[in-house]
């Protein structure tokens, strides 16, 4: 026994390469299919060609021998005219005399491709005699069915990027911050515990604070400076507060890096017309950046004010593009906006007067929704097809990225005075059942999150 690649596991070695098919390989794959499904098995009459073959979005993966011959293949494609992140796999086939392990290797490759493409729901209907092979690879059985009188089974590959993302960004908060709760009023007053901003007792002030990841400060200092203001203004926006001023704490190993960080902070300060009132600046230390923002409102919007049955809306700026170097992780809709547009966006949540609101953080849309639901003691359900998103963002990436400007609200009306490109859509509801679920166009729901996101509990 020898060790093969991660795709094939441990078995007798068979030299093969799995990759997207080119023109001649695609023809060979289709000949294999026709021989197996039309000639040998009689599943189709004349041809097994269908609409998926004609869809330009369809991906065909083939396993080829060292000499270039096609040993087998599989195809995968999105369901429906709009790619919502729901894909299916089909037409898995191998040469009758192909080395053992070709089938499992192709299946693993299809799963890896789906995950890398940001797919959120990946299913297949397979002949029941092959179900043990798929089950051994980790596929989940959904239901048994028949196709042309032959027993088949609908199965699903478990894809869930949301649990890992929330674990990395939010799940540790409850236990990590528990020692602070020994002091009365810690983590915010009642009704605002763990919120985007903290109402300052005895006043109409809201305080918010965010730190930027040090690696981002070093790698892209101007963008880090811009984002340090953006995320704080977003926090105040979600609270329904008008920004008043900022305090910054900046560290840098060199003057050159410090100047670039401050340049980004200054550009954002001018754009939003929010002054930096003071702070702390230090040279000769590792790169670091944190900003505190102060805002004012007489009626702060809580993150945990929603109730089961409240409609959920997402207000998002769909202009812009992926930030260079952060594709799939950070959407930049703000750096190209006019200052007037940016300032108008700070008042949208206040004008909506929702029961609850949160700005979408590094936990993404789904993770942030889980935080809003946790704070209100509810669950949530998102209608995937109704979620507004930019044309250039795959659904999986959009639901897990930092989207620049995006606000989740429960209850309330539509915002007035949104700049062009800022869209609001009702795309779900709060539920009595805990967790966050995705509802698909066929009525199926899949579970995105089951447990509380932060562990901070109800607000």
Short mmCIF file of C-alpha atoms in Angstrom, two decimals:
data_model
loop_
_atom_site.label_atom_id
_atom_site.label_comp_id
_atom_site.label_asym_id
_atom_site.label_seq_id
_atom_site.Cartn_x
_atom_site.Cartn_y
_atom_site.Cartn_z
CA UNK A 1 0.00 0.00 0.00
CA UNK A 2 1.29 3.46 -0.82
CA UNK A 3 0.13 6.98 -0.03
CA UNK A 4 -1.70 8.83 -2.80
CA UNK A 5 -2.84 12.43 -2.91
CA UNK A 6 -5.42 13.74 -0.46
CA UNK A 7 -8.08 13.13 -3.12
CA UNK A 8 -7.55 9.37 -3.36
CA UNK A 9 -6.60 8.40 0.18
CA UNK A 10 -4.48 5.35 0.93
CA UNK A 11 -4.72 2.59 -1.67
CA UNK A 12 -2.73 1.04 -4.48
CA UNK A 13 -1.10 3.88 -6.37
CA UNK A 14 -2.70 4.96 -9.65
CA UNK A 15 -1.16 7.83 -11.55
CA UNK A 16 -3.87 10.32 -12.49
CA UNK A 17 -4.59 14.03 -12.63
CA UNK A 18 -8.01 15.57 -11.94
CA UNK A 19 -8.67 18.92 -13.59
CA UNK A 20 -11.32 20.88 -15.55
CA UNK A 21 -11.87 19.30 -18.96
CA UNK A 22 -10.69 20.93 -22.16
CA UNK A 23 -12.49 20.48 -25.52
CA UNK A 24 -11.19 17.03 -26.49
CA UNK A 25 -11.41 15.76 -22.91
CA UNK A 26 -15.00 16.95 -22.71
CA UNK A 27 -15.84 14.94 -25.82
CA UNK A 28 -14.19 11.85 -24.34
CA UNK A 29 -16.09 12.31 -21.06
CA UNK A 30 -19.39 12.51 -22.92
CA UNK A 31 -18.57 9.37 -24.88
CA UNK A 32 -17.91 7.58 -21.58
CA UNK A 33 -21.26 8.77 -20.25
CA UNK A 34 -23.15 7.66 -23.33
CA UNK A 35 -21.54 4.23 -23.22
CA UNK A 36 -22.35 3.78 -19.51
CA UNK A 37 -25.76 5.42 -19.08
CA UNK A 38 -27.29 4.81 -22.52
CA UNK A 39 -25.60 1.66 -23.76
CA UNK A 40 -24.73 -0.36 -20.65
CA UNK A 41 -27.33 0.73 -18.08
CA UNK A 42 -30.20 1.84 -20.32
CA UNK A 43 -31.03 4.86 -18.15
CA UNK A 44 -31.57 7.05 -21.23
CA UNK A 45 -32.73 6.42 -24.78
CA UNK A 46 -30.34 7.59 -27.47
CA UNK A 47 -28.51 10.28 -25.49
CA UNK A 48 -27.99 11.49 -21.92
CA UNK A 49 -27.31 15.08 -23.08
CA UNK A 50 -29.43 17.63 -21.18
CA UNK A 51 -29.75 21.34 -20.35
CA UNK A 52 -26.92 21.17 -17.81
CA UNK A 53 -24.54 20.25 -20.63
CA UNK A 54 -25.59 23.41 -22.46
CA UNK A 55 -25.18 25.68 -19.42
CA UNK A 56 -21.91 27.67 -19.76
CA UNK A 57 -21.59 27.70 -15.97
CA UNK A 58 -21.28 23.90 -15.80
CA UNK A 59 -17.89 22.61 -14.66
CA UNK A 60 -16.67 19.21 -15.84
CA UNK A 61 -13.80 17.59 -13.94
CA UNK A 62 -11.96 14.70 -15.57
CA UNK A 63 -9.41 12.22 -14.30
CA UNK A 64 -6.68 11.65 -16.88
CA UNK A 65 -3.89 9.09 -17.14
CA UNK A 66 -0.23 10.10 -17.59
CA UNK A 67 -0.65 9.68 -21.33
CA UNK A 68 -3.63 12.01 -21.39
CA UNK A 69 -6.46 9.50 -21.78
CA UNK A 70 -9.69 10.27 -19.89
CA UNK A 71 -10.29 7.71 -17.15
CA UNK A 72 -13.50 9.23 -15.79
CA UNK A 73 -15.31 12.46 -15.04
CA UNK A 74 -18.05 14.27 -13.18
CA UNK A 75 -19.94 17.51 -13.73
CA UNK A 76 -21.30 20.12 -11.33
CA UNK A 77 -23.45 23.17 -11.98
CA UNK A 78 -25.63 25.80 -10.27
CA UNK A 79 -29.36 25.24 -10.00
CA UNK A 80 -31.57 27.87 -11.64
CA UNK A 81 -30.95 30.91 -13.79
CA UNK A 82 -29.40 32.85 -10.90
CA UNK A 83 -26.50 31.25 -9.06
CA UNK A 84 -27.55 31.39 -5.39
CA UNK A 85 -24.86 29.01 -4.19
CA UNK A 86 -27.03 25.89 -4.71
CA UNK A 87 -25.26 23.41 -6.99
CA UNK A 88 -25.71 19.79 -8.00
CA UNK A 89 -23.27 17.12 -9.08
CA UNK A 90 -24.15 14.50 -11.67
CA UNK A 91 -23.01 12.09 -14.41
CA UNK A 92 -20.14 10.55 -12.43
CA UNK A 93 -18.55 7.93 -14.68
CA UNK A 94 -15.32 5.94 -14.98
CA UNK A 95 -13.76 3.66 -17.58
CA UNK A 96 -14.69 0.02 -16.89
CA UNK A 97 -10.99 -0.88 -16.63
CA UNK A 98 -9.94 2.30 -14.78
CA UNK A 99 -7.77 1.90 -11.66
CA UNK A 100 -9.66 1.54 -8.39
CA UNK A 101 -10.32 4.77 -6.51
CA UNK A 102 -11.20 6.90 -9.55
CA UNK A 103 -14.81 7.39 -8.39
CA UNK A 104 -14.00 8.53 -4.83
CA UNK A 105 -11.20 10.74 -6.15
CA UNK A 106 -13.57 12.50 -8.56
CA UNK A 107 -16.17 12.91 -5.83
CA UNK A 108 -13.63 14.50 -3.49
CA UNK A 109 -12.46 16.79 -6.27
CA UNK A 110 -16.04 17.89 -7.00
CA UNK A 111 -16.61 18.64 -3.31
CA UNK A 112 -13.39 20.64 -3.13
CA UNK A 113 -14.31 22.61 -6.25
CA UNK A 114 -17.76 23.39 -4.86
CA UNK A 115 -16.30 24.62 -1.60
CA UNK A 116 -13.71 26.79 -3.36
CA UNK A 117 -16.47 28.29 -5.52
CA UNK A 118 -18.38 29.43 -2.42
CA UNK A 119 -21.20 26.91 -2.87
CA UNK A 120 -23.51 26.68 0.16
CA UNK A 121 -25.71 23.74 -0.84
CA UNK A 122 -24.28 20.87 -2.90
CA UNK A 123 -26.45 17.85 -3.70
CA UNK A 124 -26.63 14.88 -6.02
CA UNK A 125 -29.12 12.16 -6.90
CA UNK A 126 -27.19 8.90 -7.13
CA UNK A 127 -27.99 5.29 -7.89
CA UNK A 128 -28.70 3.60 -4.56
CA UNK A 129 -26.18 0.86 -5.17
CA UNK A 130 -23.46 3.52 -4.91
CA UNK A 131 -24.83 5.08 -1.71
CA UNK A 132 -22.34 3.28 0.60
CA UNK A 133 -19.44 4.84 -1.31
CA UNK A 134 -20.85 8.36 -0.91
CA UNK A 135 -21.76 7.76 2.75
CA UNK A 136 -18.20 6.62 3.47
CA UNK A 137 -16.97 9.92 2.04
CA UNK A 138 -19.24 11.91 4.39
CA UNK A 139 -22.31 12.63 2.24
CA UNK A 140 -25.66 12.87 4.02
CA UNK A 141 -28.74 10.93 2.91
CA UNK A 142 -31.82 13.14 2.39
CA UNK A 143 -34.42 10.85 0.85
CA UNK A 144 -34.88 7.86 -1.42
CA UNK A 145 -36.45 8.26 -4.83
CA UNK A 146 -36.66 6.56 -8.22
CA UNK A 147 -35.47 7.50 -11.69
CA UNK A 148 -36.79 5.57 -14.70
CA UNK A 149 -37.86 2.88 -12.29
CA UNK A 150 -34.40 2.48 -10.75
CA UNK A 151 -33.75 3.17 -7.04
CA UNK A 152 -31.88 6.42 -6.44
CA UNK A 153 -31.12 8.55 -3.37
CA UNK A 154 -30.87 12.33 -2.95
CA UNK A 155 -27.74 13.16 -0.95
CA UNK A 156 -25.99 16.32 0.26
CA UNK A 157 -22.37 17.23 0.90
CA UNK A 158 -22.16 19.13 4.24
CA UNK A 159 -20.94 22.65 3.46
CA UNK A 160 -21.06 25.27 6.21
CA UNK A 161 -18.56 28.16 6.19
CA UNK A 162 -20.54 30.05 8.81
CA UNK A 163 -19.64 27.95 11.86
CA UNK A 164 -15.91 28.25 11.28
CA UNK A 165 -16.18 31.99 10.63
CA UNK A 166 -18.16 32.73 13.78
CA UNK A 167 -15.86 30.49 15.82
CA UNK A 168 -12.85 32.47 14.58
CA UNK A 169 -14.39 35.93 15.06
CA UNK A 170 -17.07 35.85 17.77
CA UNK A 171 -17.71 32.61 19.69
CA UNK A 172 -14.93 33.20 22.22
CA UNK A 173 -16.40 36.53 23.37
CA UNK A 174 -18.72 35.24 26.10
CA UNK A 175 -16.14 33.33 28.13
CA UNK A 176 -13.31 35.76 27.35
CA UNK A 177 -15.24 38.79 28.58
CA UNK A 178 -16.91 37.08 31.55
CA UNK A 179 -14.47 38.57 34.13
CA UNK A 180 -15.59 42.09 33.15
CA UNK A 181 -19.16 41.35 34.23
CA UNK A 182 -18.17 41.42 37.90
CA UNK A 183 -18.59 45.21 37.72
CA UNK A 184 -22.10 46.63 37.45
CA UNK A 185 -22.88 48.07 34.04
CA UNK A 186 -20.10 46.17 32.27
CA UNK A 187 -20.57 45.37 28.57
CA UNK A 188 -23.38 47.91 28.31
CA UNK A 189 -26.59 48.78 30.15
CA UNK A 190 -29.54 46.41 30.23
CA UNK A 191 -30.96 45.98 26.75
CA UNK A 192 -27.65 46.89 25.07
CA UNK A 193 -25.24 44.23 26.32
CA UNK A 194 -22.73 43.38 23.60
CA UNK A 195 -24.18 45.96 21.22
CA UNK A 196 -22.41 47.72 18.33
CA UNK A 197 -22.11 50.79 20.52
CA UNK A 198 -22.57 51.43 24.24
CA UNK A 199 -24.96 54.10 25.54
CA UNK A 200 -22.99 56.22 28.02
CA UNK A 201 -24.98 56.28 31.31
CA UNK A 202 -26.59 59.58 32.14
CA UNK A 203 -26.20 61.02 28.66
CA UNK A 204 -27.35 60.80 25.04
CA UNK A 205 -23.87 59.71 23.92
CA UNK A 206 -23.01 56.43 22.22
CA UNK A 207 -19.44 55.09 22.35
CA UNK A 208 -18.05 52.54 19.91
CA UNK A 209 -14.57 51.06 19.54
CA UNK A 210 -12.86 48.85 16.96
CA UNK A 211 -9.33 47.60 16.39
CA UNK A 212 -7.87 46.70 13.00
CA UNK A 213 -6.01 43.42 12.51
CA UNK A 214 -2.26 44.20 12.79
CA UNK A 215 -1.38 42.26 9.63
CA UNK A 216 -3.80 44.46 7.68
CA UNK A 217 -2.24 47.60 9.18
CA UNK A 218 1.18 46.45 7.98
CA UNK A 219 0.04 45.20 4.57
CA UNK A 220 -2.38 47.97 3.53
CA UNK A 221 -1.94 50.90 5.95
CA UNK A 222 -4.04 53.48 4.08
CA UNK A 223 -6.94 51.03 3.77
CA UNK A 224 -6.55 50.06 7.43
CA UNK A 225 -6.78 53.73 8.41
CA UNK A 226 -9.87 54.22 6.24
CA UNK A 227 -11.53 51.10 7.67
CA UNK A 228 -10.83 52.14 11.27
CA UNK A 229 -13.17 55.07 10.72
CA UNK A 230 -15.62 53.16 8.52
CA UNK A 231 -16.30 50.38 11.02
CA UNK A 232 -16.81 52.83 13.88
CA UNK A 233 -19.17 55.03 11.87
CA UNK A 234 -21.06 51.87 10.89
CA UNK A 235 -21.39 50.95 14.58
CA UNK A 236 -22.89 54.36 15.35
CA UNK A 237 -25.16 54.09 12.29
CA UNK A 238 -26.56 50.78 13.56
CA UNK A 239 -27.28 52.43 16.91
CA UNK A 240 -29.15 55.28 15.20
CA UNK A 241 -26.53 57.76 16.38
CA UNK A 242 -25.02 60.73 14.54
CA UNK A 243 -21.20 60.67 14.71
CA UNK A 244 -19.52 63.46 16.70
CA UNK A 245 -15.82 62.64 16.89
CA UNK A 246 -13.06 60.03 17.04
CA UNK A 247 -10.13 59.06 19.26
CA UNK A 248 -7.33 57.01 17.71
CA UNK A 249 -4.53 54.88 19.14
CA UNK A 250 -1.81 54.25 16.55
CA UNK A 251 1.49 52.40 16.78
CA UNK A 252 4.03 51.85 14.01
CA UNK A 253 7.62 50.62 13.75
CA UNK A 254 8.62 53.42 11.36
CA UNK A 255 7.59 56.98 10.54
CA UNK A 256 6.85 55.98 6.94
CA UNK A 257 4.26 53.40 8.01
CA UNK A 258 2.81 55.79 10.60
CA UNK A 259 2.30 58.47 7.95
CA UNK A 260 0.45 56.03 5.70
CA UNK A 261 -1.84 54.89 8.53
CA UNK A 262 -2.61 58.46 9.57
CA UNK A 263 -3.20 59.33 5.90
CA UNK A 264 -5.96 56.73 5.69
CA UNK A 265 -7.55 57.89 8.95
CA UNK A 266 -7.41 61.51 7.79
CA UNK A 267 -8.99 60.72 4.41
CA UNK A 268 -11.91 58.98 6.11
CA UNK A 269 -12.22 61.73 8.72
CA UNK A 270 -12.61 64.29 5.91
CA UNK A 271 -15.06 62.13 3.94
CA UNK A 272 -17.43 61.60 6.86
CA UNK A 273 -16.65 65.02 8.35
CA UNK A 274 -15.96 63.43 11.74
CA UNK A 275 -12.92 64.98 13.45
CA UNK A 276 -10.22 63.08 15.29
CA UNK A 277 -10.42 64.76 18.69
CA UNK A 278 -7.29 63.18 20.13
CA UNK A 279 -5.72 59.85 20.99
CA UNK A 280 -2.29 58.27 21.32
CA UNK A 281 0.50 57.86 18.75
CA UNK A 282 3.72 55.89 19.22
CA UNK A 283 6.73 55.00 17.06
CA UNK A 284 9.13 52.08 17.34
CA UNK A 285 6.45 49.54 18.23
CA UNK A 286 4.61 46.84 16.26
CA UNK A 287 1.89 48.12 13.93
CA UNK A 288 -1.40 48.66 15.75
CA UNK A 289 -4.53 50.72 15.20
CA UNK A 290 -7.68 51.16 17.28
CA UNK A 291 -10.30 53.89 17.07
CA UNK A 292 -13.07 54.95 19.44
CA UNK A 293 -16.05 56.86 18.08
CA UNK A 294 -18.58 59.04 19.89
CA UNK A 295 -22.08 59.70 18.58
CA UNK A 296 -25.35 61.14 19.82
CA UNK A 297 -28.95 59.96 19.83
CA UNK A 298 -31.85 60.29 22.20
CA UNK A 299 -33.33 56.98 21.00
CA UNK A 300 -30.59 54.37 20.54
CA UNK A 301 -31.54 51.30 18.49
CA UNK A 302 -30.73 48.08 20.37
CA UNK A 303 -29.29 45.00 18.73
CA UNK A 304 -31.56 42.77 20.80
CA UNK A 305 -34.90 44.54 20.40
CA UNK A 306 -36.34 42.17 17.79
CA UNK A 307 -39.13 39.68 18.42
CA UNK A 308 -40.17 36.46 16.72
CA UNK A 309 -42.18 37.31 13.62
CA UNK A 310 -40.41 40.59 12.91
CA UNK A 311 -39.40 40.94 9.25
CA UNK A 312 -35.67 41.16 8.60
CA UNK A 313 -34.24 43.62 6.10
CA UNK A 314 -30.73 44.04 4.73
CA UNK A 315 -29.68 47.54 3.68
CA UNK A 316 -26.43 47.30 1.71
CA UNK A 317 -24.30 49.39 -0.62
CA UNK A 318 -24.02 47.21 -3.73
CA UNK A 319 -21.60 49.49 -5.57
CA UNK A 320 -17.85 48.95 -5.61
CA UNK A 321 -15.86 45.76 -5.88
CA UNK A 322 -13.61 43.42 -3.96
CA UNK A 323 -10.72 45.26 -2.34
CA UNK A 324 -7.52 44.25 -4.19
CA UNK A 325 -5.79 41.58 -2.14
CA UNK A 326 -8.97 40.71 -0.23
CA UNK A 327 -11.15 39.04 -2.87
CA UNK A 328 -13.96 37.12 -1.24
CA UNK A 329 -13.26 38.69 2.15
CA UNK A 330 -13.63 42.49 1.99
CA UNK A 331 -16.03 44.36 -0.29
CA UNK A 332 -15.08 48.01 -0.85
CA UNK A 333 -18.14 50.13 -1.59
CA UNK A 334 -17.10 53.22 0.35
CA UNK A 335 -13.69 54.45 -0.84
CA UNK A 336 -15.14 55.55 -4.19
CA UNK A 337 -18.20 57.25 -2.67
CA UNK A 338 -18.60 61.00 -2.30
CA UNK A 339 -18.54 62.42 1.18
CA UNK A 340 -22.16 63.50 0.76
CA UNK A 341 -23.23 59.92 0.03
CA UNK A 342 -21.26 58.53 2.97
CA UNK A 343 -22.75 61.06 5.35
CA UNK A 344 -26.28 60.36 4.08
CA UNK A 345 -25.80 56.67 4.78
CA UNK A 346 -25.07 57.33 8.47
CA UNK A 347 -28.69 58.35 9.04
CA UNK A 348 -30.50 55.49 7.26
CA UNK A 349 -31.06 53.22 10.26
CA UNK A 350 -32.30 56.08 12.45
CA UNK A 351 -34.87 56.98 9.79
CA UNK A 352 -36.04 53.36 9.53
CA UNK A 353 -36.86 53.26 13.29
CA UNK A 354 -36.44 49.48 13.57
CA UNK A 355 -36.89 47.39 16.70
CA UNK A 356 -33.33 46.10 16.34
CA UNK A 357 -30.29 46.71 14.16
CA UNK A 358 -26.70 45.55 13.72
CA UNK A 359 -24.06 46.52 11.22
CA UNK A 360 -22.55 43.55 9.42
CA UNK A 361 -19.15 42.82 10.91
CA UNK A 362 -16.32 40.39 10.14
CA UNK A 363 -18.72 37.58 11.10
CA UNK A 364 -20.52 38.24 7.80
CA UNK A 365 -24.24 38.60 7.15
CA UNK A 366 -25.18 35.20 8.57
CA UNK A 367 -22.93 35.49 11.63
CA UNK A 368 -24.12 39.03 12.38
CA UNK A 369 -27.73 37.91 12.04
CA UNK A 370 -26.95 35.18 14.55
CA UNK A 371 -25.69 37.87 16.95
CA UNK A 372 -28.85 39.95 16.48
CA UNK A 373 -31.03 36.90 17.11
CA UNK A 374 -29.00 35.85 20.15
CA UNK A 375 -29.29 39.32 21.67
CA UNK A 376 -33.08 39.23 21.27
CA UNK A 377 -33.55 35.62 22.39
CA UNK A 378 -34.83 34.53 18.98
CA UNK A 379 -33.72 32.62 15.92
CA UNK A 380 -33.74 33.78 12.30
CA UNK A 381 -34.44 32.59 8.80
CA UNK A 382 -33.02 34.13 5.63
CA UNK A 383 -34.65 33.82 2.20
CA UNK A 384 -31.56 33.26 0.06
CA UNK A 385 -33.17 34.45 -3.18
CA UNK A 386 -34.26 37.75 -1.59
CA UNK A 387 -30.85 38.79 -0.21
CA UNK A 388 -29.54 41.85 -2.08
CA UNK A 389 -25.95 41.41 -3.28
CA UNK A 390 -23.59 42.87 -5.85
CA UNK A 391 -23.44 41.20 -9.25
CA UNK A 392 -19.73 40.57 -8.77
CA UNK A 393 -20.04 38.63 -5.51
CA UNK A 394 -20.89 34.94 -5.22
CA UNK A 395 -23.53 34.25 -2.59
CA UNK A 396 -21.17 32.26 -0.37
CA UNK A 397 -18.61 35.06 -0.38
CA UNK A 398 -21.22 37.77 0.15
CA UNK A 399 -22.70 36.04 3.21
CA UNK A 400 -19.29 35.60 4.85
CA UNK A 401 -17.34 38.74 3.88
CA UNK A 402 -17.04 42.19 5.40
CA UNK A 403 -19.42 44.00 3.03
CA UNK A 404 -18.30 47.61 3.54
CA UNK A 405 -21.69 49.08 4.39
CA UNK A 406 -24.50 46.69 5.33
CA UNK A 407 -27.13 46.96 8.06
CA UNK A 408 -29.46 44.24 9.31
CA UNK A 409 -32.70 45.53 10.79
CA UNK A 410 -35.72 43.87 12.38
CA UNK A 411 -39.05 45.66 12.04
CA UNK A 412 -39.24 49.30 11.00
CA UNK A 413 -39.82 50.85 7.61
CA UNK A 414 -37.81 51.46 4.48
CA UNK A 415 -35.09 54.14 4.72
CA UNK A 416 -35.63 57.48 3.03
CA UNK A 417 -32.86 59.25 1.19
CA UNK A 418 -30.67 56.28 0.29
CA UNK A 419 -27.93 57.20 -2.20
CA UNK A 420 -28.03 55.39 -5.56
CA UNK A 421 -26.72 51.85 -5.23
CA UNK A 422 -27.80 51.44 -1.61
CA UNK A 423 -30.57 48.85 -1.58
CA UNK A 424 -32.95 47.68 1.14
CA UNK A 425 -34.81 44.38 0.84
CA UNK A 426 -36.86 42.32 3.27
CA UNK A 427 -35.13 38.94 3.12
CA UNK A 428 -36.21 36.96 6.15
CA UNK A 429 -37.75 37.01 9.60
CA UNK A 430 -36.98 36.39 13.24
CA UNK A 431 -38.25 33.07 14.54
CA UNK A 432 -39.09 31.46 17.87
CA UNK A 433 -36.72 28.56 17.09
CA UNK A 434 -33.08 29.37 17.87
CA UNK A 435 -30.33 29.30 15.28
CA UNK A 436 -30.05 30.71 11.77
CA UNK A 437 -31.49 28.89 8.76
CA UNK A 438 -31.35 29.51 5.02
CA UNK A 439 -34.55 29.05 3.01
CA UNK A 440 -34.07 28.09 -0.65
CA UNK A 441 -36.37 28.63 -3.65
CA UNK A 442 -37.60 25.01 -3.51
CA UNK A 443 -38.81 25.50 0.08
CA UNK A 444 -35.95 23.53 1.63
CA UNK A 445 -34.23 25.03 4.68
CA UNK A 446 -30.64 24.34 5.63
CA UNK A 447 -29.09 25.11 8.99
CA UNK A 448 -26.37 27.74 9.01
CA UNK A 449 -25.91 28.19 12.77
CA UNK A 450 -27.30 26.16 15.65
CA UNK A 451 -25.73 27.67 18.74
CA UNK A 452 -25.38 31.23 20.04
CA UNK A 453 -22.71 33.21 18.20
CA UNK A 454 -21.07 35.17 21.04
CA UNK A 455 -22.13 33.44 24.23
CA UNK A 456 -23.01 36.85 25.69
CA UNK A 457 -26.69 35.89 25.89
CA UNK A 458 -29.73 38.13 25.64
CA UNK A 459 -29.04 41.86 25.70
#
